[in-house]
């Protein structure tokens, strides 16, 4: 078992987070990777299907007890939880769990951060000012103070597919205006750096998806390819990146196409998430690139509709924990 644990923020307490965390611990308890939950110990004990929970003071103790009990850095909730019923009353603790996990990772006390799913609406009701985890973690880790290229860049990984996003939580109607040459170049360079540093690919191959059908059909179906995406691809190529595109998205995700690149750069959210979830709905992983810390999460939401019923699968969370540990190991070696 590793000498450094991961932190796992517990996510929305009314969702499937407590259940999948307990199930992930049951899968990983014997061989690891070890992790320490940042959350409410009593909630984990009551909603975790009977797993043994132990409150710990930090990651060193968490590693010591991991094989016998689910270790929790206890930051208790201040309001009762009803499974399937999100509440803004839980927002201060949910936010604090994320902040604590990120701080532990930034300090080097843990090897990285895995985040269980959150619901944005209850957090917005409590004044949360970020579209989601990704943007909040960028703020917490001060990436905006770094010289570009920097994150956050969202990557979705499933089996042999890695897809990164130029725009993240952007309404589809606003995507064309949100695209720029600079944003595409930045996302491409962050992706290539991560492929080298975090995934061990010495000479990464990048594909770039078009925005419009048939890559714009020479301008007949849209001008973003000629005006924005093609110039960005040329800049990436001039920067030494092995890159192709823009290519029509409908021909980028079958098995033969996936064999020709190590990651595909997508222009908007569903362009990446639909193929990832079609390829491996249960075990896809969300990885945030361009942060000074390792961060992964399961590629699904809070599952309020099945919370508290014992039906949730932990495949994606297990995959996220394992991938976070792999990336942390590669960074440590580098």
mmCIF file of C-alpha atoms in Angstrom:
data_model
loop_
_atom_site.group_PDB
_atom_site.id
_atom_site.type_symbol
_atom_site.label_atom_id
_atom_site.label_comp_id
_atom_site.label_asym_id
_atom_site.label_seq_id
_atom_site.Cartn_x
_atom_site.Cartn_y
_atom_site.Cartn_z
ATOM 1 C CA UNK A 1 0.000 0.000 0.000
ATOM 2 C CA UNK A 2 1.212 3.514 -0.838
ATOM 3 C CA UNK A 3 2.834 5.683 1.812
ATOM 4 C CA UNK A 4 0.666 8.677 0.817
ATOM 5 C CA UNK A 5 -3.108 8.535 0.748
ATOM 6 C CA UNK A 6 -5.520 10.332 -1.536
ATOM 7 C CA UNK A 7 -8.178 12.696 -0.201
ATOM 8 C CA UNK A 8 -11.764 12.039 -1.265
ATOM 9 C CA UNK A 9 -14.282 14.844 -0.747
ATOM 10 C CA UNK A 10 -17.661 13.324 0.060
ATOM 11 C CA UNK A 11 -19.826 15.294 -2.395
ATOM 12 C CA UNK A 12 -23.518 15.961 -1.888
ATOM 13 C CA UNK A 13 -24.597 14.102 1.257
ATOM 14 C CA UNK A 14 -28.112 13.466 -0.087
ATOM 15 C CA UNK A 15 -26.837 11.774 -3.225
ATOM 16 C CA UNK A 16 -25.187 8.445 -3.918
ATOM 17 C CA UNK A 17 -21.793 9.662 -2.659
ATOM 18 C CA UNK A 18 -21.877 7.914 0.742
ATOM 19 C CA UNK A 19 -22.942 4.633 -0.854
ATOM 20 C CA UNK A 20 -20.368 4.565 -3.648
ATOM 21 C CA UNK A 21 -17.597 5.688 -1.291
ATOM 22 C CA UNK A 22 -18.333 2.748 0.994
ATOM 23 C CA UNK A 23 -18.485 0.369 -1.975
ATOM 24 C CA UNK A 24 -15.219 1.738 -3.385
ATOM 25 C CA UNK A 25 -13.513 1.207 -0.032
ATOM 26 C CA UNK A 26 -14.778 -2.393 0.031
ATOM 27 C CA UNK A 27 -13.196 -2.976 -3.391
ATOM 28 C CA UNK A 28 -9.881 -1.258 -2.583
ATOM 29 C CA UNK A 29 -9.356 -1.957 1.125
ATOM 30 C CA UNK A 30 -7.048 -4.939 0.591
ATOM 31 C CA UNK A 31 -4.672 -3.567 -2.045
ATOM 32 C CA UNK A 32 -5.392 0.163 -2.221
ATOM 33 C CA UNK A 33 -4.937 2.833 -3.328
ATOM 34 C CA UNK A 34 -5.706 4.102 0.162
ATOM 35 C CA UNK A 35 -7.809 7.198 0.556
ATOM 36 C CA UNK A 36 -9.173 9.392 3.335
ATOM 37 C CA UNK A 37 -12.710 10.715 3.029
ATOM 38 C CA UNK A 38 -13.200 14.369 3.888
ATOM 39 C CA UNK A 39 -16.787 14.433 5.083
ATOM 40 C CA UNK A 40 -19.222 13.509 7.822
ATOM 41 C CA UNK A 41 -18.212 10.300 9.617
ATOM 42 C CA UNK A 42 -21.680 9.660 11.038
ATOM 43 C CA UNK A 43 -23.275 10.005 7.600
ATOM 44 C CA UNK A 44 -20.783 7.533 6.106
ATOM 45 C CA UNK A 45 -21.445 5.084 8.919
ATOM 46 C CA UNK A 46 -25.218 5.252 8.554
ATOM 47 C CA UNK A 47 -25.452 5.384 4.752
ATOM 48 C CA UNK A 48 -22.518 3.167 3.862
ATOM 49 C CA UNK A 49 -24.230 -0.213 3.972
ATOM 50 C CA UNK A 50 -22.718 -1.343 7.247
ATOM 51 C CA UNK A 51 -19.043 -0.678 6.521
ATOM 52 C CA UNK A 52 -16.879 0.129 9.518
ATOM 53 C CA UNK A 53 -15.983 3.830 9.659
ATOM 54 C CA UNK A 54 -13.226 5.412 11.712
ATOM 55 C CA UNK A 55 -12.676 9.115 12.292
ATOM 56 C CA UNK A 56 -9.005 9.992 11.732
ATOM 57 C CA UNK A 57 -6.857 13.038 12.300
ATOM 58 C CA UNK A 58 -5.014 12.954 8.994
ATOM 59 C CA UNK A 59 -3.673 10.916 6.073
ATOM 60 C CA UNK A 60 -0.954 9.117 8.037
ATOM 61 C CA UNK A 61 -3.542 7.616 10.371
ATOM 62 C CA UNK A 62 -5.819 6.956 7.400
ATOM 63 C CA UNK A 63 -3.193 4.760 5.766
ATOM 64 C CA UNK A 64 -2.703 2.849 8.992
ATOM 65 C CA UNK A 65 -6.390 1.984 9.407
ATOM 66 C CA UNK A 66 -7.421 1.713 5.757
ATOM 67 C CA UNK A 67 -7.417 -2.070 5.635
ATOM 68 C CA UNK A 68 -9.741 -2.319 8.648
ATOM 69 C CA UNK A 69 -12.058 0.690 8.368
ATOM 70 C CA UNK A 70 -13.088 3.514 6.062
ATOM 71 C CA UNK A 71 -11.071 6.513 7.318
ATOM 72 C CA UNK A 72 -12.897 9.842 7.521
ATOM 73 C CA UNK A 73 -11.530 13.263 8.366
ATOM 74 C CA UNK A 74 -14.666 14.267 10.196
ATOM 75 C CA UNK A 75 -16.220 17.634 9.322
ATOM 76 C CA UNK A 76 -19.809 17.120 10.493
ATOM 77 C CA UNK A 77 -22.896 18.419 8.766
ATOM 78 C CA UNK A 78 -25.064 20.888 10.642
ATOM 79 C CA UNK A 79 -28.434 19.770 9.260
ATOM 80 C CA UNK A 80 -30.097 16.370 8.838
ATOM 81 C CA UNK A 81 -29.829 14.526 5.534
ATOM 82 C CA UNK A 82 -32.701 12.968 3.624
ATOM 83 C CA UNK A 83 -31.479 10.672 0.846
ATOM 84 C CA UNK A 84 -32.513 11.997 -2.541
ATOM 85 C CA UNK A 85 -33.419 15.454 -1.195
ATOM 86 C CA UNK A 86 -30.616 17.986 -1.737
ATOM 87 C CA UNK A 87 -30.538 20.978 0.586
ATOM 88 C CA UNK A 88 -28.674 24.275 0.610
ATOM 89 C CA UNK A 89 -28.318 23.748 4.383
ATOM 90 C CA UNK A 90 -25.505 21.307 3.576
ATOM 91 C CA UNK A 91 -23.686 23.690 1.240
ATOM 92 C CA UNK A 92 -21.204 25.207 3.729
ATOM 93 C CA UNK A 93 -19.886 21.772 4.707
ATOM 94 C CA UNK A 94 -19.840 20.468 1.116
ATOM 95 C CA UNK A 95 -17.764 23.485 0.097
ATOM 96 C CA UNK A 96 -15.499 23.082 3.120
ATOM 97 C CA UNK A 97 -14.920 19.400 2.278
ATOM 98 C CA UNK A 98 -13.677 20.400 -1.176
ATOM 99 C CA UNK A 99 -11.547 23.236 0.195
ATOM 100 C CA UNK A 100 -9.981 20.941 2.780
ATOM 101 C CA UNK A 101 -9.186 18.230 0.255
ATOM 102 C CA UNK A 102 -7.646 20.726 -2.148
ATOM 103 C CA UNK A 103 -5.586 22.248 0.657
ATOM 104 C CA UNK A 104 -4.274 18.858 1.699
ATOM 105 C CA UNK A 105 -3.268 18.139 -1.894
ATOM 106 C CA UNK A 106 -1.632 21.542 -2.359
ATOM 107 C CA UNK A 107 0.411 21.067 0.802
ATOM 108 C CA UNK A 108 1.561 17.612 -0.275
ATOM 109 C CA UNK A 109 -0.086 15.939 2.715
ATOM 110 C CA UNK A 110 -2.072 13.759 0.286
ATOM 111 C CA UNK A 111 -1.117 12.546 -3.167
ATOM 112 C CA UNK A 112 -4.172 13.995 -4.871
ATOM 113 C CA UNK A 113 -7.864 14.759 -4.638
ATOM 114 C CA UNK A 114 -10.803 12.659 -5.795
ATOM 115 C CA UNK A 115 -14.175 14.392 -5.645
ATOM 116 C CA UNK A 116 -17.524 12.656 -5.239
ATOM 117 C CA UNK A 117 -20.380 14.274 -7.193
ATOM 118 C CA UNK A 118 -21.949 17.546 -6.104
ATOM 119 C CA UNK A 119 -25.238 19.168 -7.069
ATOM 120 C CA UNK A 120 -24.738 22.740 -8.183
ATOM 121 C CA UNK A 121 -28.221 24.139 -7.469
ATOM 122 C CA UNK A 122 -28.071 23.798 -3.644
ATOM 123 C CA UNK A 123 -24.624 25.385 -3.684
ATOM 124 C CA UNK A 124 -25.827 28.270 -5.859
ATOM 125 C CA UNK A 125 -28.648 28.858 -3.379
ATOM 126 C CA UNK A 126 -25.961 29.283 -0.722
ATOM 127 C CA UNK A 127 -23.942 31.754 -2.805
ATOM 128 C CA UNK A 128 -21.492 29.382 -4.536
ATOM 129 C CA UNK A 129 -20.054 31.430 -7.406
ATOM 130 C CA UNK A 130 -18.610 28.728 -9.675
ATOM 131 C CA UNK A 131 -20.162 26.623 -12.466
ATOM 132 C CA UNK A 132 -18.809 23.448 -10.886
ATOM 133 C CA UNK A 133 -15.964 21.582 -9.210
ATOM 134 C CA UNK A 134 -13.498 22.257 -12.024
ATOM 135 C CA UNK A 135 -13.697 26.028 -11.909
ATOM 136 C CA UNK A 136 -13.757 26.085 -8.088
ATOM 137 C CA UNK A 137 -10.586 24.008 -7.905
ATOM 138 C CA UNK A 138 -8.896 26.326 -10.391
ATOM 139 C CA UNK A 139 -9.628 29.190 -7.992
ATOM 140 C CA UNK A 140 -8.479 27.247 -4.935
ATOM 141 C CA UNK A 141 -5.201 26.267 -6.606
ATOM 142 C CA UNK A 142 -4.527 29.739 -8.059
ATOM 143 C CA UNK A 143 -4.094 28.587 -11.659
ATOM 144 C CA UNK A 144 -5.109 32.002 -12.958
ATOM 145 C CA UNK A 145 -1.940 33.421 -11.455
ATOM 146 C CA UNK A 146 0.248 31.156 -13.583
ATOM 147 C CA UNK A 147 1.514 31.967 -17.045
ATOM 148 C CA UNK A 148 -0.368 30.121 -19.813
ATOM 149 C CA UNK A 149 -0.732 27.409 -20.807
ATOM 150 C CA UNK A 150 -2.671 26.424 -17.710
ATOM 151 C CA UNK A 151 -5.935 24.812 -16.725
ATOM 152 C CA UNK A 152 -8.454 23.997 -15.810
ATOM 153 C CA UNK A 153 -8.950 21.708 -18.782
ATOM 154 C CA UNK A 154 -11.457 18.914 -18.367
ATOM 155 C CA UNK A 155 -10.532 15.473 -19.670
ATOM 156 C CA UNK A 156 -12.883 12.517 -19.807
ATOM 157 C CA UNK A 157 -11.190 9.131 -19.988
ATOM 158 C CA UNK A 158 -12.750 5.749 -20.740
ATOM 159 C CA UNK A 159 -10.876 2.689 -21.976
ATOM 160 C CA UNK A 160 -8.747 3.895 -24.923
ATOM 161 C CA UNK A 161 -10.456 7.270 -25.306
ATOM 162 C CA UNK A 162 -9.263 10.537 -23.757
ATOM 163 C CA UNK A 163 -11.326 13.581 -24.675
ATOM 164 C CA UNK A 164 -10.567 17.112 -23.496
ATOM 165 C CA UNK A 165 -12.767 20.197 -23.680
ATOM 166 C CA UNK A 166 -12.147 23.734 -24.878
ATOM 167 C CA UNK A 167 -15.401 24.982 -23.322
ATOM 168 C CA UNK A 168 -16.737 23.210 -20.243
ATOM 169 C CA UNK A 169 -20.061 24.167 -18.640
ATOM 170 C CA UNK A 170 -21.099 26.498 -21.454
ATOM 171 C CA UNK A 171 -24.622 26.547 -22.930
ATOM 172 C CA UNK A 172 -24.564 25.214 -26.472
ATOM 173 C CA UNK A 173 -25.923 28.491 -27.824
ATOM 174 C CA UNK A 174 -22.941 30.331 -26.323
ATOM 175 C CA UNK A 175 -20.204 27.941 -27.491
ATOM 176 C CA UNK A 176 -19.311 29.647 -30.832
ATOM 177 C CA UNK A 177 -18.755 32.987 -29.109
ATOM 178 C CA UNK A 178 -16.758 31.310 -26.327
ATOM 179 C CA UNK A 179 -14.295 29.702 -28.727
ATOM 180 C CA UNK A 180 -11.071 31.495 -29.562
ATOM 181 C CA UNK A 181 -7.732 30.657 -31.096
ATOM 182 C CA UNK A 182 -6.065 31.300 -27.737
ATOM 183 C CA UNK A 183 -8.445 29.004 -25.841
ATOM 184 C CA UNK A 184 -7.952 26.135 -28.285
ATOM 185 C CA UNK A 185 -4.168 26.514 -28.261
ATOM 186 C CA UNK A 186 -4.124 26.643 -24.461
ATOM 187 C CA UNK A 187 -6.295 23.539 -24.127
ATOM 188 C CA UNK A 188 -4.160 21.710 -26.678
ATOM 189 C CA UNK A 189 -0.892 22.556 -24.945
ATOM 190 C CA UNK A 190 -2.261 21.650 -21.495
ATOM 191 C CA UNK A 191 -3.520 18.346 -22.903
ATOM 192 C CA UNK A 192 -0.196 17.490 -24.501
ATOM 193 C CA UNK A 193 1.708 18.369 -21.321
ATOM 194 C CA UNK A 194 -0.620 16.141 -19.283
ATOM 195 C CA UNK A 195 -0.285 13.265 -21.740
ATOM 196 C CA UNK A 196 3.473 13.400 -21.209
ATOM 197 C CA UNK A 197 3.566 14.055 -17.463
ATOM 198 C CA UNK A 198 0.467 12.252 -16.209
ATOM 199 C CA UNK A 199 -0.052 9.472 -18.740
ATOM 200 C CA UNK A 200 3.544 8.655 -19.676
ATOM 201 C CA UNK A 201 3.191 9.254 -23.435
ATOM 202 C CA UNK A 202 6.509 10.558 -24.724
ATOM 203 C CA UNK A 203 5.248 11.894 -28.076
ATOM 204 C CA UNK A 204 1.535 12.629 -27.734
ATOM 205 C CA UNK A 205 -0.735 12.627 -30.780
ATOM 206 C CA UNK A 206 -3.619 15.105 -30.641
ATOM 207 C CA UNK A 207 -6.765 15.181 -32.774
ATOM 208 C CA UNK A 208 -8.961 18.276 -32.908
ATOM 209 C CA UNK A 209 -12.700 18.048 -33.496
ATOM 210 C CA UNK A 210 -14.552 20.489 -35.691
ATOM 211 C CA UNK A 211 -17.449 22.469 -34.291
ATOM 212 C CA UNK A 212 -19.828 22.255 -37.233
ATOM 213 C CA UNK A 213 -21.166 19.302 -39.277
ATOM 214 C CA UNK A 214 -18.706 18.147 -41.943
ATOM 215 C CA UNK A 215 -16.087 20.507 -40.436
ATOM 216 C CA UNK A 216 -18.063 23.458 -41.794
ATOM 217 C CA UNK A 217 -18.238 22.147 -45.377
ATOM 218 C CA UNK A 218 -15.878 24.840 -46.622
ATOM 219 C CA UNK A 219 -17.858 27.551 -44.853
ATOM 220 C CA UNK A 220 -21.296 26.483 -46.071
ATOM 221 C CA UNK A 221 -22.175 25.010 -42.653
ATOM 222 C CA UNK A 222 -20.278 27.440 -40.442
ATOM 223 C CA UNK A 223 -17.147 29.550 -40.422
ATOM 224 C CA UNK A 224 -15.565 28.696 -37.067
ATOM 225 C CA UNK A 225 -13.288 26.057 -38.545
ATOM 226 C CA UNK A 226 -11.585 28.452 -40.973
ATOM 227 C CA UNK A 227 -11.604 31.463 -38.658
ATOM 228 C CA UNK A 228 -10.686 29.887 -35.314
ATOM 229 C CA UNK A 229 -9.949 26.166 -35.225
ATOM 230 C CA UNK A 230 -7.638 25.835 -38.246
ATOM 231 C CA UNK A 231 -5.396 28.746 -37.154
ATOM 232 C CA UNK A 232 -5.195 27.215 -33.674
ATOM 233 C CA UNK A 233 -4.159 23.866 -35.146
ATOM 234 C CA UNK A 234 -1.439 25.577 -37.165
ATOM 235 C CA UNK A 235 -0.104 27.279 -34.044
ATOM 236 C CA UNK A 236 -0.075 23.981 -32.158
ATOM 237 C CA UNK A 237 1.798 22.361 -35.030
ATOM 238 C CA UNK A 238 4.302 25.254 -35.053
ATOM 239 C CA UNK A 239 4.756 24.663 -31.292
ATOM 240 C CA UNK A 240 5.877 21.115 -32.024
ATOM 241 C CA UNK A 241 2.602 19.299 -31.315
ATOM 242 C CA UNK A 242 1.729 16.273 -33.451
ATOM 243 C CA UNK A 243 -1.825 17.322 -34.269
ATOM 244 C CA UNK A 244 -4.466 16.751 -36.924
ATOM 245 C CA UNK A 245 -7.788 18.428 -37.610
ATOM 246 C CA UNK A 246 -10.228 19.983 -37.434
ATOM 247 C CA UNK A 247 -11.982 16.740 -38.282
ATOM 248 C CA UNK A 248 -15.738 16.101 -38.393
ATOM 249 C CA UNK A 249 -16.724 14.863 -34.952
ATOM 250 C CA UNK A 250 -18.915 12.104 -36.359
ATOM 251 C CA UNK A 251 -15.830 10.288 -37.660
ATOM 252 C CA UNK A 252 -13.486 10.729 -34.687
ATOM 253 C CA UNK A 253 -14.669 8.222 -32.106
ATOM 254 C CA UNK A 254 -14.881 4.755 -33.659
ATOM 255 C CA UNK A 255 -12.172 2.223 -32.817
ATOM 256 C CA UNK A 256 -10.043 2.765 -35.915
ATOM 257 C CA UNK A 257 -10.018 6.526 -35.402
ATOM 258 C CA UNK A 258 -9.185 6.232 -31.697
ATOM 259 C CA UNK A 259 -6.079 4.233 -32.605
ATOM 260 C CA UNK A 260 -4.645 7.255 -34.443
ATOM 261 C CA UNK A 261 -4.488 9.687 -31.502
ATOM 262 C CA UNK A 262 -3.814 9.781 -27.765
ATOM 263 C CA UNK A 263 -6.405 12.463 -26.995
ATOM 264 C CA UNK A 264 -9.061 14.347 -28.921
ATOM 265 C CA UNK A 265 -9.725 18.019 -28.269
ATOM 266 C CA UNK A 266 -13.467 18.747 -28.317
ATOM 267 C CA UNK A 267 -15.153 22.095 -28.643
ATOM 268 C CA UNK A 268 -18.032 21.617 -26.184
ATOM 269 C CA UNK A 269 -19.328 19.453 -23.342
ATOM 270 C CA UNK A 270 -21.515 16.841 -25.021
ATOM 271 C CA UNK A 271 -19.176 16.442 -27.991
ATOM 272 C CA UNK A 272 -16.793 14.732 -25.571
ATOM 273 C CA UNK A 273 -19.114 13.217 -22.979
ATOM 274 C CA UNK A 274 -21.469 11.381 -25.321
ATOM 275 C CA UNK A 275 -18.742 9.194 -26.917
ATOM 276 C CA UNK A 276 -17.030 8.625 -23.560
ATOM 277 C CA UNK A 277 -20.257 7.447 -21.965
ATOM 278 C CA UNK A 278 -21.206 5.352 -24.988
ATOM 279 C CA UNK A 279 -17.833 3.630 -24.799
ATOM 280 C CA UNK A 280 -17.901 2.934 -21.059
ATOM 281 C CA UNK A 281 -20.928 4.340 -19.275
ATOM 282 C CA UNK A 282 -20.074 2.887 -15.872
ATOM 283 C CA UNK A 283 -16.342 3.479 -15.526
ATOM 284 C CA UNK A 284 -15.491 6.766 -17.221
ATOM 285 C CA UNK A 285 -13.323 9.217 -15.252
ATOM 286 C CA UNK A 286 -13.168 12.998 -15.191
ATOM 287 C CA UNK A 287 -9.608 14.341 -14.866
ATOM 288 C CA UNK A 288 -8.815 18.028 -14.404
ATOM 289 C CA UNK A 289 -5.674 18.956 -16.317
ATOM 290 C CA UNK A 290 -3.481 21.980 -15.756
ATOM 291 C CA UNK A 291 -3.782 22.109 -11.964
ATOM 292 C CA UNK A 292 -0.828 21.920 -9.574
ATOM 293 C CA UNK A 293 -2.651 19.045 -7.845
ATOM 294 C CA UNK A 294 -3.958 15.701 -9.083
ATOM 295 C CA UNK A 295 -7.748 15.736 -9.319
ATOM 296 C CA UNK A 296 -10.121 13.092 -10.658
ATOM 297 C CA UNK A 297 -13.798 12.352 -10.169
ATOM 298 C CA UNK A 298 -16.392 9.842 -11.302
ATOM 299 C CA UNK A 299 -18.016 10.665 -14.612
ATOM 300 C CA UNK A 300 -21.577 10.862 -13.281
ATOM 301 C CA UNK A 301 -23.787 12.973 -11.100
ATOM 302 C CA UNK A 302 -25.352 12.738 -7.676
ATOM 303 C CA UNK A 303 -27.989 10.133 -8.539
ATOM 304 C CA UNK A 304 -30.684 11.593 -6.306
ATOM 305 C CA UNK A 305 -33.282 9.339 -7.927
ATOM 306 C CA UNK A 306 -31.605 6.205 -6.566
ATOM 307 C CA UNK A 307 -29.932 7.601 -3.434
ATOM 308 C CA UNK A 308 -30.458 5.539 -0.303
ATOM 309 C CA UNK A 309 -31.726 2.503 -2.193
ATOM 310 C CA UNK A 310 -28.491 0.490 -2.440
ATOM 311 C CA UNK A 311 -28.552 0.536 -6.254
ATOM 312 C CA UNK A 312 -25.587 2.790 -7.078
ATOM 313 C CA UNK A 313 -22.520 1.347 -8.779
ATOM 314 C CA UNK A 314 -19.052 2.433 -7.696
ATOM 315 C CA UNK A 315 -17.213 1.497 -10.906
ATOM 316 C CA UNK A 316 -16.485 5.089 -11.925
ATOM 317 C CA UNK A 317 -15.345 6.133 -8.461
ATOM 318 C CA UNK A 318 -13.049 3.110 -8.201
ATOM 319 C CA UNK A 319 -11.600 3.971 -11.619
ATOM 320 C CA UNK A 320 -11.157 7.610 -10.552
ATOM 321 C CA UNK A 321 -9.291 6.606 -7.390
ATOM 322 C CA UNK A 322 -7.015 4.251 -9.290
ATOM 323 C CA UNK A 323 -6.280 6.798 -12.013
ATOM 324 C CA UNK A 324 -5.521 9.516 -9.445
ATOM 325 C CA UNK A 325 -3.003 7.214 -7.791
ATOM 326 C CA UNK A 326 -1.399 6.353 -11.148
ATOM 327 C CA UNK A 327 -1.050 10.017 -12.091
ATOM 328 C CA UNK A 328 0.350 10.881 -8.645
ATOM 329 C CA UNK A 329 2.933 8.117 -8.981
ATOM 330 C CA UNK A 330 4.035 9.395 -12.397
ATOM 331 C CA UNK A 331 4.345 12.947 -11.105
ATOM 332 C CA UNK A 332 6.349 11.758 -8.108
ATOM 333 C CA UNK A 333 8.766 9.882 -10.371
ATOM 334 C CA UNK A 334 9.081 12.896 -12.702
#
